[in-house]
């Protein structure tokens, strides 16, 4: 009860006000410019990892078997090459 009462008394920003705040802009810039470029190459560091990342398509009922095959096969290959390009552009080296 105390926690709920305390939360309700705080100044709560609306979503619009939060999105326009300097703090939200800093986090958005960090996520786009710093975090995303290092996450992507780490998720797709090998062709096998890329193929595994596309494993979700097996559980999508809207895709036919042929679509699943091409999405996972070609998509993982494209994802691997894109990650490799990002690694060279950002000068990321494998551990």
Short mmCIF file of C-alpha atoms in Angstrom, two decimals:
data_model
loop_
_atom_site.label_atom_id
_atom_site.label_comp_id
_atom_site.label_asym_id
_atom_site.label_seq_id
_atom_site.Cartn_x
_atom_site.Cartn_y
_atom_site.Cartn_z
CA UNK A 1 0.00 0.00 0.00
CA UNK A 2 2.75 2.48 0.88
CA UNK A 3 4.57 1.80 -2.39
CA UNK A 4 1.42 2.28 -4.46
CA UNK A 5 0.56 5.46 -2.60
CA UNK A 6 4.10 6.73 -3.05
CA UNK A 7 4.06 5.93 -6.79
CA UNK A 8 0.77 7.70 -7.32
CA UNK A 9 2.14 10.85 -5.70
CA UNK A 10 5.20 11.04 -7.97
CA UNK A 11 5.33 13.34 -10.94
CA UNK A 12 4.63 10.98 -13.80
CA UNK A 13 5.43 12.09 -17.34
CA UNK A 14 3.08 11.37 -20.16
CA UNK A 15 4.54 9.32 -23.00
CA UNK A 16 4.73 12.40 -25.24
CA UNK A 17 6.49 14.43 -22.56
CA UNK A 18 8.95 11.61 -21.92
CA UNK A 19 9.76 11.15 -25.61
CA UNK A 20 10.60 14.85 -25.88
CA UNK A 21 12.76 14.86 -22.74
CA UNK A 22 16.55 15.26 -22.94
CA UNK A 23 16.97 11.99 -21.07
CA UNK A 24 14.93 10.03 -23.59
CA UNK A 25 16.83 11.62 -26.44
CA UNK A 26 20.17 10.66 -24.87
CA UNK A 27 19.02 7.02 -24.45
CA UNK A 28 17.67 6.89 -27.98
CA UNK A 29 20.93 8.23 -29.39
CA UNK A 30 22.95 5.77 -27.30
CA UNK A 31 20.80 2.84 -28.42
CA UNK A 32 20.99 3.81 -32.10
CA UNK A 33 24.60 4.94 -32.34
CA UNK A 34 26.45 2.89 -29.73
CA UNK A 35 24.46 -0.17 -28.64
CA UNK A 36 22.85 -1.40 -31.88
CA UNK A 37 26.07 -1.41 -33.92
CA UNK A 38 27.79 -3.72 -31.43
CA UNK A 39 24.80 -5.97 -30.72
CA UNK A 40 24.12 -6.85 -34.33
CA UNK A 41 27.60 -8.21 -35.14
CA UNK A 42 27.60 -10.16 -31.88
CA UNK A 43 24.28 -11.82 -32.67
CA UNK A 44 25.49 -12.71 -36.17
CA UNK A 45 29.16 -13.39 -35.52
CA UNK A 46 29.07 -16.59 -37.57
CA UNK A 47 26.88 -18.02 -40.28
CA UNK A 48 25.59 -20.59 -37.78
CA UNK A 49 24.61 -17.86 -35.32
CA UNK A 50 22.80 -15.99 -38.08
CA UNK A 51 20.94 -19.14 -39.11
CA UNK A 52 20.00 -19.76 -35.48
CA UNK A 53 18.77 -16.15 -35.12
CA UNK A 54 16.30 -16.80 -37.94
CA UNK A 55 14.98 -19.93 -36.21
CA UNK A 56 11.89 -18.04 -35.11
CA UNK A 57 10.43 -18.35 -38.62
CA UNK A 58 9.76 -22.04 -37.97
CA UNK A 59 7.11 -20.98 -35.45
CA UNK A 60 5.34 -18.47 -37.71
CA UNK A 61 2.19 -20.10 -39.07
CA UNK A 62 1.69 -17.46 -41.77
CA UNK A 63 4.83 -18.56 -43.66
CA UNK A 64 4.75 -21.52 -46.01
CA UNK A 65 7.52 -24.13 -45.80
CA UNK A 66 9.13 -22.64 -48.89
CA UNK A 67 9.04 -19.14 -47.42
CA UNK A 68 10.54 -20.41 -44.17
CA UNK A 69 13.34 -22.12 -46.09
CA UNK A 70 14.23 -18.99 -48.05
CA UNK A 71 13.79 -16.56 -45.16
CA UNK A 72 16.02 -18.62 -42.91
CA UNK A 73 18.57 -19.55 -45.59
CA UNK A 74 18.95 -16.32 -47.52
CA UNK A 75 18.12 -14.11 -44.56
CA UNK A 76 20.82 -15.63 -42.39
CA UNK A 77 23.38 -15.31 -45.18
CA UNK A 78 22.47 -11.64 -45.75
CA UNK A 79 22.47 -10.99 -42.01
CA UNK A 80 25.94 -12.53 -41.65
CA UNK A 81 27.40 -10.42 -44.48
CA UNK A 82 25.76 -7.25 -43.15
CA UNK A 83 27.18 -7.93 -39.68
CA UNK A 84 30.61 -8.51 -41.20
CA UNK A 85 30.38 -5.17 -43.00
CA UNK A 86 29.40 -3.40 -39.77
CA UNK A 87 32.31 -5.07 -37.97
CA UNK A 88 34.80 -3.76 -40.53
CA UNK A 89 33.24 -0.30 -40.61
CA UNK A 90 33.32 -0.04 -36.81
CA UNK A 91 36.69 -1.84 -36.56
CA UNK A 92 35.24 -4.50 -34.26
CA UNK A 93 37.55 -7.47 -33.76
CA UNK A 94 36.57 -10.91 -32.54
CA UNK A 95 37.82 -11.86 -29.12
#
